[in-house]
Amino acid sequence: MIAEKYSIKELMAVSCAREIKNGERVFIGIGLPMMSALIAQNTHAKDSIFVYEGGGVGAISRRVPWSIADNPTAENALMIHEMWRLFSDTQAGFIDRGIIGGAQIDKYGNINTTAIFGKGGNYENPKIRLPGSGGANDIGSSTGETTIIMQLEKGKFVEKIDYITTPGHLTGGDARQKAKLVGKGPTSLICQKGIFRFHPQTKEMYLDMLFPGATVDEVKALIDWDVKIADNLKEVDPPLQIHIDIMKKYDPRQIMLGAKSNEEEDFDEFFETMKQAYEEVVLDF
Amino acid sequence: MRSDKDKQTSLQEAVKTYLPNGSSMSFGGLGARDPFAVLYEIIRQGAKDLTLMTTSIMDIGNILIGAGCVRKVEGAYVWIGSVGSGLNYRRAVEKGVPVKIEIEEYSNYSASLRFLAASMNIPFMATKSLIGSDIPKYNDKIKLIDDPFTNEPVALVSAASPDVVFIHVQKADTAGNGQIWGILMNDPTLARAAKKVVLTCEEIVSTREIRKLPNLTAIPAYCVDAVVEIPFCSHPMWTAGYYWCDLPFRRNFMLYNKTQEGFEKWLKEWVLDIKDWNAFLNKIGKDRLEKLAKMERDNYNIPVLAYEGGAKR
């Protein structure tokens, strides 16, 4: 059943989940990908294994994780590694897909999550300091292929990013292969307007699918280069009701979907919501 | 030589002894088992000019930076996870508020490998991460070379041995055999990489109990210099099998953290004006802590051994 009501963020999470194929071993980065992992795990990708930087492998949890080493990344896991061991397994080629976010990106999928230099700024004195790589560089370097999820905004999809935190296809073509990176690099990008993919030869990003209601002109206006559009541009299917239900169940306070409050949060109210949500999850394994 | 007798000490004494100004240091855990009690004591003692060596770090890194204790970060990520932005980190880097910090940038894997190299007592490790990125461009301690055996490109990172590391675990004996359940991060490696190790634990247990589940012993006593028992040490984060995370506490912190003045107000209320960890826990309230402990125990408990004399709880 198609969902009657959904937010764009929810559609992003669902679209990202649909990129995950059943049986894949998937390295999940921080943020919305964590929601996508739960959607996939509870619908079409029941045989997939999800791994997190804190070392958890194959967890089955009762809520969405709030960070890469949070309890749900380890709850009912198959095993728990040290961080260096899990990344070594990734570098050794055991992980099929990585899902990561980004703040700034170029047409070849190179990602910046380190700093926006701004006018007159530089690395030492940036306009906006960002978190840094975390594990994004390692996930982007060595998982079989990567899916990127980020907001499409003016100034974010640019000709030249300020700092390459995570390598995509570098200068395009076979540049990445020549650099001898382990993984094949980005193959898809989800944003709030649609889905981009990367051309098999040139490795340039192109618009492959639009979200319902979004337009090509709108997308083009937000991208600094003359972005290519697929000949047979398709529309993304809306989420199913089950997808929305899963998100509500695992994130009852909508923390991953961006609910921010300017008021002091009441502990007891929070606690009761989470307790109830935990009780409703049936651990079926 | 570190002798394996009773290494118990107080938190105040451990910080005073092992963290002189100018030290390089690291914390165990991430979003779980983060040693908040230690963090607050470090700030109360007015630590200065610290080099924070880390992979990823969240709230404890931000608070330490906001309190002006840090001069340099060697690491991969400073933020508040999905809860919010690392505004103290941003203010320090962008505006030098309260102290300008220097950054030596890595990825999580390469930062981990620096600790692994130190733990093996070798000078560097090689990785296929970092290649093609700008991380080596702005960090001259990373060397991109052609591997002398295959001629293929590889990145080298140097060993990192913090002067001291503070790691919180579930259980330890008084000698410092530390048992971890749940996420490990790089803590077993960090304990071997650091020059001094201060181990805090939820519970001091007998060595007899440690011997029942030796696979859980992630940190051997021969690495450890001091042991401190600190219940709820990771509040507002989680310690597997002991207590759940207090997310509203973190989110309410974020409301204050929007400005440096707001952060300092929070710091005064929750750290500087608080005598010690017991006083902090009293301020949080017994009822709230008991709820967090019950929530965790009802949902995620360290399994009790089936045979007679198994781990109690």
CSV table of N, CA, C and O in Angstrom, one decimal, chain A residues 30 53-54 62-63 66-69 71 74-75 80-84 87-88 91 114 123-135 137-138 163-165 170 179-182 255-256 261-265 267-268 270-271 274-275 278, chain B residues 30 55-56 58 76-79 81-83 89-90 94 100 103 105 107-109 112 116 127-135 138 152-153 182-186 188-189 238 244-248 251-252 255-256 258 288 291-292 295-296 299-300:
chain,number,residue,atom,x,y,z
A,30,ILE,N,27.0,7.6,9.4
A,30,ILE,CA,26.1,8.3,10.4
A,30,ILE,C,25.0,9.1,9.7
A,30,ILE,O,25.2,9.6,8.6
A,53,GLU,N,31.0,1.5,12.2
A,53,GLU,CA,32.4,1.8,12.5
A,53,GLU,C,32.8,1.5,14.0
A,53,GLU,O,34.0,1.1,14.2
A,54,GLY,N,31.9,1.5,14.9
A,54,GLY,CA,32.2,1.2,16.3
A,54,GLY,C,32.5,-0.3,16.4
A,54,GLY,O,33.0,-0.7,17.4
A,62,ARG,N,16.3,-2.4,18.4
A,62,ARG,CA,15.0,-2.0,18.7
A,62,ARG,C,14.8,-0.5,18.5
A,62,ARG,O,13.7,0.0,18.8
A,63,ARG,N,15.8,0.2,18.1
A,63,ARG,CA,15.7,1.6,17.7
A,63,ARG,C,16.8,1.9,16.7
A,63,ARG,O,17.7,1.2,16.6
A,66,TRP,N,21.9,6.4,17.1
A,66,TRP,CA,22.1,7.8,17.1
A,66,TRP,C,23.6,8.2,16.8
A,66,TRP,O,24.0,9.3,16.7
A,67,SER,N,24.4,7.2,16.7
A,67,SER,CA,25.8,7.4,16.3
A,67,SER,C,26.4,6.0,15.9
A,67,SER,O,25.8,5.0,16.0
A,68,ILE,N,27.7,6.0,15.4
A,68,ILE,CA,28.3,4.8,14.8
A,68,ILE,C,28.7,3.8,15.8
A,68,ILE,O,29.1,2.7,15.4
A,69,ALA,N,28.6,4.1,17.1
A,69,ALA,CA,29.0,3.1,18.1
A,69,ALA,C,27.9,3.0,19.2
A,69,ALA,O,28.1,2.4,20.2
A,71,ASN,N,24.4,1.8,21.0
A,71,ASN,CA,23.9,0.5,21.4
A,71,ASN,C,23.3,-0.3,20.3
A,71,ASN,O,23.6,-1.4,20.1
A,74,ALA,N,25.2,-2.6,18.1
A,74,ALA,CA,25.8,-3.8,18.7
A,74,ALA,C,24.8,-4.8,19.2
A,74,ALA,O,25.1,-5.9,19.5
A,75,GLU,N,23.5,-4.3,19.4
A,75,GLU,CA,22.5,-5.1,20.0
A,75,GLU,C,22.2,-6.3,19.2
A,75,GLU,O,21.9,-6.2,18.0
A,80,ILE,N,31.3,-8.4,17.5
A,80,ILE,CA,31.8,-7.0,17.7
A,80,ILE,C,33.3,-7.0,17.6
A,80,ILE,O,34.0,-7.7,18.3
A,81,HIS,N,33.7,-6.1,16.6
A,81,HIS,CA,35.2,-6.0,16.4
A,81,HIS,C,35.7,-4.7,17.1
A,81,HIS,O,34.9,-3.9,17.4
A,82,GLU,N,37.0,-4.6,17.1
A,82,GLU,CA,37.6,-3.3,17.2
A,82,GLU,C,37.4,-2.5,15.9
A,82,GLU,O,37.3,-3.1,14.9
A,83,MET,N,37.4,-1.2,16.0
A,83,MET,CA,37.3,-0.4,14.8
A,83,MET,C,38.3,-0.7,13.7
A,83,MET,O,38.0,-0.8,12.6
A,84,TRP,N,39.6,-0.8,14.1
A,84,TRP,CA,40.6,-1.1,13.1
A,84,TRP,C,40.4,-2.4,12.4
A,84,TRP,O,40.7,-2.5,11.2
A,87,PHE,N,37.6,-2.0,9.8
A,87,PHE,CA,38.1,-1.3,8.6
A,87,PHE,C,39.1,-2.2,7.8
A,87,PHE,O,39.2,-2.1,6.6
A,88,SER,N,39.8,-3.0,8.5
A,88,SER,CA,40.7,-3.9,7.8
A,88,SER,C,40.0,-4.9,7.0
A,88,SER,O,40.3,-5.2,5.8
A,91,GLN,N,38.9,-3.1,3.9
A,91,GLN,CA,40.0,-2.9,3.0
A,91,GLN,C,40.3,-4.2,2.3
A,91,GLN,O,40.8,-4.3,1.2
A,114,THR,N,35.0,18.1,5.5
A,114,THR,CA,36.1,18.6,6.4
A,114,THR,C,35.9,20.1,6.6
A,114,THR,O,35.9,20.5,7.8
A,123,TYR,N,42.2,26.2,4.6
A,123,TYR,CA,42.0,25.0,5.5
A,123,TYR,C,42.2,25.4,7.0
A,123,TYR,O,41.4,25.0,7.8
A,124,GLU,N,43.2,26.2,7.2
A,124,GLU,CA,43.5,26.6,8.6
A,124,GLU,C,42.5,27.5,9.2
A,124,GLU,O,42.2,27.5,10.4
A,125,ASN,N,42.0,28.4,8.3
A,125,ASN,CA,41.0,29.4,8.7
A,125,ASN,C,39.7,29.3,7.9
A,125,ASN,O,39.5,30.2,7.0
A,126,PRO,N,38.9,28.3,8.1
A,126,PRO,CA,37.8,28.1,7.2
A,126,PRO,C,36.6,28.9,7.6
A,126,PRO,O,36.5,29.3,8.8
A,127,LYS,N,35.7,29.2,6.7
A,127,LYS,CA,34.4,29.8,7.1
A,127,LYS,C,33.6,28.9,7.9
A,127,LYS,O,33.1,29.3,9.0
A,128,ILE,N,33.5,27.6,7.5
A,128,ILE,CA,32.7,26.7,8.3
A,128,ILE,C,33.6,25.4,8.4
A,128,ILE,O,33.9,24.7,7.5
A,129,ARG,N,33.9,25.1,9.7
A,129,ARG,CA,34.5,23.8,10.0
A,129,ARG,C,33.5,22.7,10.1
A,129,ARG,O,32.4,22.9,10.7
A,130,LEU,N,33.7,21.6,9.4
A,130,LEU,CA,32.8,20.5,9.4
A,130,LEU,C,33.4,19.4,10.3
A,130,LEU,O,34.5,19.5,10.7
A,131,PRO,N,32.7,18.2,10.5
A,131,PRO,CA,33.2,17.2,11.4
A,131,PRO,C,34.6,16.6,11.0
A,131,PRO,O,35.3,16.2,11.9
A,132,GLY,N,34.9,16.5,9.7
A,132,GLY,CA,36.0,15.7,9.3
A,132,GLY,C,35.6,14.4,8.7
A,132,GLY,O,34.4,14.1,8.5
A,133,SER,N,36.6,13.6,8.3
A,133,SER,CA,36.2,12.3,7.6
A,133,SER,C,35.4,11.4,8.5
A,133,SER,O,34.5,10.8,8.0
A,134,GLY,N,35.8,11.3,9.8
A,134,GLY,CA,35.3,10.1,10.5
A,134,GLY,C,35.8,8.9,9.7
A,134,GLY,O,36.9,8.9,9.2
A,135,GLY,N,34.8,7.9,9.4
A,135,GLY,CA,35.2,6.8,8.6
A,135,GLY,C,34.9,6.9,7.1
A,135,GLY,O,35.0,6.0,6.4
A,137,ASN,N,36.1,8.5,4.6
A,137,ASN,CA,37.2,8.3,3.6
A,137,ASN,C,37.5,6.8,3.5
A,137,ASN,O,37.7,6.3,2.3
A,138,ASP,N,37.5,6.1,4.6
A,138,ASP,CA,37.8,4.7,4.5
A,138,ASP,C,36.6,3.9,3.9
A,138,ASP,O,36.9,2.9,3.1
A,163,TYR,N,37.9,20.7,-0.4
A,163,TYR,CA,38.8,19.7,0.2
A,163,TYR,C,38.2,18.3,-0.1
A,163,TYR,O,37.0,18.1,0.1
A,164,ILE,N,39.0,17.5,-0.6
A,164,ILE,CA,38.5,16.1,-0.9
A,164,ILE,C,38.7,15.3,0.4
A,164,ILE,O,39.8,14.9,0.7
A,165,THR,N,37.6,15.1,1.1
A,165,THR,CA,37.7,14.2,2.3
A,165,THR,C,37.6,12.8,1.9
A,165,THR,O,38.4,11.9,2.4
A,170,LEU,N,37.6,10.7,-8.5
A,170,LEU,CA,38.8,11.6,-8.7
A,170,LEU,C,38.6,12.5,-9.9
A,170,LEU,O,37.6,13.3,-9.9
A,179,ALA,N,44.5,5.0,-9.5
A,179,ALA,CA,45.0,5.3,-8.2
A,179,ALA,C,45.0,4.1,-7.3
A,179,ALA,O,45.6,4.2,-6.2
A,180,LYS,N,44.5,3.0,-7.7
A,180,LYS,CA,44.5,1.7,-7.0
A,180,LYS,C,43.7,1.7,-5.7
A,180,LYS,O,44.1,1.0,-4.8
A,181,LEU,N,42.7,2.5,-5.7
A,181,LEU,CA,41.7,2.4,-4.6
A,181,LEU,C,41.0,1.0,-4.6
A,181,LEU,O,40.8,0.5,-5.7
A,182,VAL,N,40.7,0.5,-3.5
A,182,VAL,CA,40.1,-0.9,-3.4
A,182,VAL,C,38.7,-1.0,-4.0
A,182,VAL,O,38.5,-1.8,-4.8
A,255,ILE,N,14.2,11.6,15.7
A,255,ILE,CA,15.5,12.2,15.9
A,255,ILE,C,16.3,12.1,14.6
A,255,ILE,O,17.0,13.1,14.2
A,256,MET,N,16.3,11.0,13.9
A,256,MET,CA,17.0,10.9,12.6
A,256,MET,C,16.4,11.6,11.5
A,256,MET,O,17.0,12.0,10.5
A,261,SER,N,14.3,20.6,18.7
A,261,SER,CA,13.4,21.3,19.6
A,261,SER,C,14.2,22.5,20.2
A,261,SER,O,15.4,22.4,20.5
A,262,ASN,N,13.5,23.6,20.5
A,262,ASN,CA,14.1,24.7,21.2
A,262,ASN,C,13.7,24.8,22.6
A,262,ASN,O,13.9,25.7,23.3
A,263,GLU,N,13.0,23.7,23.1
A,263,GLU,CA,12.6,23.7,24.4
A,263,GLU,C,13.3,22.6,25.2
A,263,GLU,O,13.7,21.6,24.6
A,264,GLU,N,13.4,22.7,26.5
A,264,GLU,CA,14.0,21.7,27.3
A,264,GLU,C,13.1,20.4,27.1
A,264,GLU,O,11.9,20.5,27.1
A,265,GLU,N,13.8,19.3,26.9
A,265,GLU,CA,13.1,18.0,26.7
A,265,GLU,C,12.8,17.4,28.1
A,265,GLU,O,13.7,17.2,28.9
A,267,PHE,N,12.5,14.5,30.5
A,267,PHE,CA,13.0,13.1,30.6
A,267,PHE,C,11.9,12.1,30.6
A,267,PHE,O,12.0,11.1,29.9
A,268,ASP,N,11.0,12.3,31.5
A,268,ASP,CA,10.0,11.2,31.7
A,268,ASP,C,9.1,11.0,30.5
A,268,ASP,O,8.9,9.8,30.1
A,270,PHE,N,10.1,11.5,27.4
A,270,PHE,CA,11.0,10.9,26.4
A,270,PHE,C,11.1,9.4,26.8
A,270,PHE,O,11.0,8.5,25.9
A,271,PHE,N,11.3,9.2,28.0
A,271,PHE,CA,11.6,7.8,28.5
A,271,PHE,C,10.4,6.9,28.2
A,271,PHE,O,10.5,5.8,27.8
A,274,MET,N,10.1,6.0,24.5
A,274,MET,CA,11.1,5.0,24.0
A,274,MET,C,10.8,3.6,24.6
A,274,MET,O,10.9,2.6,24.0
A,275,LYS,N,10.3,3.6,25.9
A,275,LYS,CA,10.0,2.4,26.5
A,275,LYS,C,8.9,1.6,25.8
A,275,LYS,O,9.0,0.5,25.5
A,278,TYR,N,10.1,0.3,22.5
A,278,TYR,CA,10.9,-0.9,22.7
A,278,TYR,C,10.0,-2.1,22.8
A,278,TYR,O,10.2,-3.2,22.3
B,30,LEU,N,32.8,5.5,22.6
B,30,LEU,CA,32.3,6.5,21.7
B,30,LEU,C,30.7,6.3,21.7
B,30,LEU,O,30.2,5.4,21.2
B,55,THR,N,40.1,8.9,17.2
B,55,THR,CA,39.5,8.6,15.9
B,55,THR,C,38.4,9.5,15.7
B,55,THR,O,38.5,10.6,15.3
B,56,SER,N,37.2,9.1,16.1
B,56,SER,CA,36.0,10.0,16.2
B,56,SER,C,35.7,10.2,17.7
B,56,SER,O,35.9,9.4,18.5
B,58,MET,N,32.8,12.5,20.2
B,58,MET,CA,31.6,13.3,20.2
B,58,MET,C,31.6,14.3,21.4
B,58,MET,O,32.4,15.1,21.5
B,76,ALA,N,40.1,12.2,13.5
B,76,ALA,CA,39.3,12.1,12.3
B,76,ALA,C,37.9,12.8,12.3
B,76,ALA,O,37.4,13.1,11.2
B,77,TYR,N,37.4,13.1,13.5
B,77,TYR,CA,36.0,13.6,13.5
B,77,TYR,C,35.7,14.1,14.9
B,77,TYR,O,35.9,13.4,15.9
B,78,VAL,N,35.2,15.3,15.0
B,78,VAL,CA,34.7,15.9,16.2
B,78,VAL,C,33.4,16.5,16.0
B,78,VAL,O,33.2,17.4,15.2
B,79,TRP,N,32.3,15.9,16.6
B,79,TRP,CA,31.0,16.4,16.4
B,79,TRP,C,30.1,15.9,17.5
B,79,TRP,O,30.6,15.4,18.5
B,81,GLY,N,27.6,13.7,16.8
B,81,GLY,CA,26.8,12.6,16.2
B,81,GLY,C,25.6,13.1,15.5
B,81,GLY,O,25.7,14.1,14.8
B,82,SER,N,24.5,12.4,15.6
B,82,SER,CA,23.3,12.8,15.0
B,82,SER,C,22.5,13.8,15.8
B,82,SER,O,21.5,14.3,15.4
B,83,VAL,N,23.0,14.1,17.0
B,83,VAL,CA,22.2,14.9,18.0
B,83,VAL,C,22.4,16.4,17.6
B,83,VAL,O,21.5,17.2,17.8
B,89,TYR,N,33.8,22.8,18.7
B,89,TYR,CA,34.9,22.6,17.7
B,89,TYR,C,34.9,23.7,16.7
B,89,TYR,O,35.9,24.2,16.3
B,90,ARG,N,33.7,24.0,16.2
B,90,ARG,CA,33.6,25.0,15.1
B,90,ARG,C,34.1,26.3,15.7
B,90,ARG,O,34.9,27.0,15.0
B,94,GLU,N,37.2,28.0,13.8
B,94,GLU,CA,36.9,29.2,13.0
B,94,GLU,C,37.2,30.5,13.7
B,94,GLU,O,37.6,31.4,13.0
B,100,LYS,N,42.5,28.8,20.1
B,100,LYS,CA,42.7,28.3,18.8
B,100,LYS,C,43.3,26.9,18.8
B,100,LYS,O,44.3,26.7,19.6
B,103,ILE,N,44.9,21.3,14.1
B,103,ILE,CA,44.3,20.0,13.7
B,103,ILE,C,45.3,19.2,12.9
B,103,ILE,O,45.8,19.7,11.9
B,105,GLU,N,44.9,16.0,10.7
B,105,GLU,CA,43.7,15.3,10.3
B,105,GLU,C,44.0,13.9,9.7
B,105,GLU,O,44.9,13.7,9.0
B,107,SER,N,41.7,9.9,8.8
B,107,SER,CA,40.4,9.2,8.7
B,107,SER,C,40.3,8.2,10.0
B,107,SER,O,41.3,8.0,10.6
B,108,ASN,N,39.1,7.7,10.2
B,108,ASN,CA,39.0,6.8,11.3
B,108,ASN,C,39.9,5.6,11.3
B,108,ASN,O,40.5,5.2,12.3
B,109,TYR,N,40.1,5.0,10.1
B,109,TYR,CA,40.9,3.8,9.9
B,109,TYR,C,42.4,4.2,10.1
B,109,TYR,O,43.1,3.5,10.9
B,112,SER,N,43.1,4.9,13.6
B,112,SER,CA,43.2,3.6,14.4
B,112,SER,C,44.5,2.9,14.2
B,112,SER,O,45.1,2.4,15.1
B,116,LEU,N,47.4,1.2,16.5
B,116,LEU,CA,47.8,-0.2,16.3
B,116,LEU,C,49.3,-0.3,16.2
B,116,LEU,O,49.9,-1.2,16.8
B,127,THR,N,48.3,1.8,4.7
B,127,THR,CA,46.9,1.6,4.4
B,127,THR,C,46.6,2.0,3.0
B,127,THR,O,47.3,2.8,2.4
B,128,LYS,N,45.5,1.5,2.4
B,128,LYS,CA,45.0,1.9,1.1
B,128,LYS,C,44.0,3.0,1.2
B,128,LYS,O,43.4,3.4,0.2
B,129,SER,N,43.6,3.4,2.4
B,129,SER,CA,42.8,4.6,2.6
B,129,SER,C,43.6,5.8,2.3
B,129,SER,O,44.9,5.7,2.1
B,130,LEU,N,43.0,7.0,2.3
B,130,LEU,CA,43.7,8.3,2.2
B,130,LEU,C,44.2,8.6,0.8
B,130,LEU,O,44.3,9.8,0.4
B,131,ILE,N,44.4,7.6,0.0
B,131,ILE,CA,44.9,7.8,-1.4
B,131,ILE,C,43.9,8.6,-2.2
B,131,ILE,O,42.7,8.3,-2.1
B,132,GLY,N,44.3,9.6,-2.9
B,132,GLY,CA,43.4,10.4,-3.8
B,132,GLY,C,42.6,11.5,-3.0
B,132,GLY,O,42.0,12.3,-3.7
B,133,SER,N,42.8,11.5,-1.7
B,133,SER,CA,42.1,12.5,-1.0
B,133,SER,C,43.0,13.7,-0.6
B,133,SER,O,44.2,13.6,-0.9
B,134,ASP,N,42.5,14.7,0.0
B,134,ASP,CA,43.3,15.9,0.4
B,134,ASP,C,43.8,15.7,1.8
B,134,ASP,O,44.5,16.6,2.3
B,135,ILE,N,43.5,14.6,2.5
B,135,ILE,CA,43.9,14.5,3.9
B,135,ILE,C,45.5,14.5,4.0
B,135,ILE,O,46.0,15.2,4.8
B,138,TYR,N,47.2,18.1,3.6
B,138,TYR,CA,47.3,19.0,4.7
B,138,TYR,C,47.9,18.4,6.0
B,138,TYR,O,47.8,19.0,7.0
B,152,GLU,N,53.0,-0.5,-5.8
B,152,GLU,CA,51.6,0.2,-5.8
B,152,GLU,C,51.6,1.2,-4.7
B,152,GLU,O,52.2,1.1,-3.7
B,153,PRO,N,50.7,2.3,-5.0
B,153,PRO,CA,50.6,3.4,-4.0
B,153,PRO,C,50.1,2.9,-2.6
B,153,PRO,O,49.2,2.1,-2.6
B,182,GLY,N,29.8,-5.4,24.7
B,182,GLY,CA,29.2,-4.4,23.8
B,182,GLY,C,30.4,-3.8,22.9
B,182,GLY,O,31.4,-4.5,22.7
B,183,ILE,N,30.2,-2.6,22.4
B,183,ILE,CA,31.1,-2.1,21.4
B,183,ILE,C,32.5,-1.9,22.1
B,183,ILE,O,32.7,-1.6,23.2
B,184,LEU,N,33.5,-2.1,21.2
B,184,LEU,CA,34.9,-2.0,21.7
B,184,LEU,C,35.6,-0.7,21.3
B,184,LEU,O,36.5,-0.3,21.9
B,185,MET,N,35.2,-0.1,20.1
B,185,MET,CA,36.0,0.9,19.5
B,185,MET,C,37.4,0.4,19.4
B,185,MET,O,37.6,-0.8,19.0
B,186,ASN,N,38.5,1.2,19.7
B,186,ASN,CA,39.8,0.6,19.6
B,186,ASN,C,40.4,0.4,21.0
B,186,ASN,O,41.6,0.4,21.2
B,188,PRO,N,40.9,-2.0,23.3
B,188,PRO,CA,42.0,-2.9,23.7
B,188,PRO,C,43.4,-2.5,23.1
B,188,PRO,O,44.4,-2.6,23.7
B,189,THR,N,43.3,-1.9,21.9
B,189,THR,CA,44.6,-1.4,21.2
B,189,THR,C,45.1,-0.1,21.9
B,189,THR,O,46.3,0.0,22.1
B,238,TRP,N,25.7,5.5,27.2
B,238,TRP,CA,25.3,4.2,27.6
B,238,TRP,C,26.4,3.3,28.0
B,238,TRP,O,27.5,3.5,27.5
B,244,TRP,N,21.0,2.7,30.3
B,244,TRP,CA,20.6,3.2,29.0
B,244,TRP,C,21.1,4.7,28.9
B,244,TRP,O,21.6,5.3,29.8
B,245,CYS,N,21.0,5.2,27.6
B,245,CYS,CA,21.5,6.6,27.4
B,245,CYS,C,20.5,7.6,27.8
B,245,CYS,O,19.3,7.4,27.6
B,246,ASP,N,20.9,8.8,28.3
B,246,ASP,CA,20.0,9.9,28.7
B,246,ASP,C,20.1,10.9,27.6
B,246,ASP,O,20.7,12.0,27.7
B,247,LEU,N,19.3,10.6,26.5
B,247,LEU,CA,19.4,11.5,25.4
B,247,LEU,C,18.8,12.9,25.7
B,247,LEU,O,19.4,13.9,25.2
B,248,PRO,N,17.8,13.1,26.5
B,248,PRO,CA,17.3,14.4,26.8
B,248,PRO,C,18.4,15.3,27.4
B,248,PRO,O,18.5,16.5,27.2
B,251,ARG,N,20.5,16.5,24.6
B,251,ARG,CA,19.7,17.5,23.7
B,251,ARG,C,19.5,18.8,24.5
B,251,ARG,O,19.6,19.9,23.9
B,252,ASN,N,19.4,18.8,25.8
B,252,ASN,CA,19.3,20.0,26.5
B,252,ASN,C,20.6,20.7,26.6
B,252,ASN,O,20.6,22.0,26.6
B,255,LEU,N,21.0,23.0,23.7
B,255,LEU,CA,20.3,24.3,23.7
B,255,LEU,C,21.2,25.4,24.3
B,255,LEU,O,21.2,26.5,23.8
B,256,TYR,N,22.0,25.0,25.3
B,256,TYR,CA,22.9,25.9,25.9
B,256,TYR,C,24.2,26.2,25.0
B,256,TYR,O,24.8,27.2,25.0
B,258,LYS,N,24.7,26.7,22.0
B,258,LYS,CA,24.6,27.5,20.8
B,258,LYS,C,25.6,28.6,20.8
B,258,LYS,O,26.1,29.1,19.8
B,288,ARG,N,15.9,9.0,38.2
B,288,ARG,CA,16.2,9.1,36.7
B,288,ARG,C,17.3,8.0,36.4
B,288,ARG,O,17.2,7.3,35.5
B,291,LYS,N,15.8,4.5,36.5
B,291,LYS,CA,15.1,4.3,35.3
B,291,LYS,C,16.0,3.9,34.1
B,291,LYS,O,15.7,2.9,33.4
B,292,LEU,N,17.1,4.6,34.0
B,292,LEU,CA,18.1,4.3,32.9
B,292,LEU,C,18.7,2.9,33.1
B,292,LEU,O,18.8,2.1,32.2
B,295,MET,N,15.9,0.2,32.3
B,295,MET,CA,15.7,0.2,30.9
B,295,MET,C,16.7,-0.7,30.2
B,295,MET,O,16.4,-1.5,29.3
B,296,GLU,N,18.0,-0.5,30.6
B,296,GLU,CA,19.1,-1.3,30.0
B,296,GLU,C,19.0,-2.8,30.4
B,296,GLU,O,19.0,-3.6,29.6
B,299,ASN,N,16.3,-4.8,28.7
B,299,ASN,CA,16.5,-5.0,27.3
B,299,ASN,C,17.8,-5.6,26.8
B,299,ASN,O,17.9,-6.2,25.7
B,300,TYR,N,18.8,-5.4,27.6
B,300,TYR,CA,20.2,-5.8,27.1
B,300,TYR,C,21.1,-6.1,28.2
B,300,TYR,O,21.7,-5.2,28.8
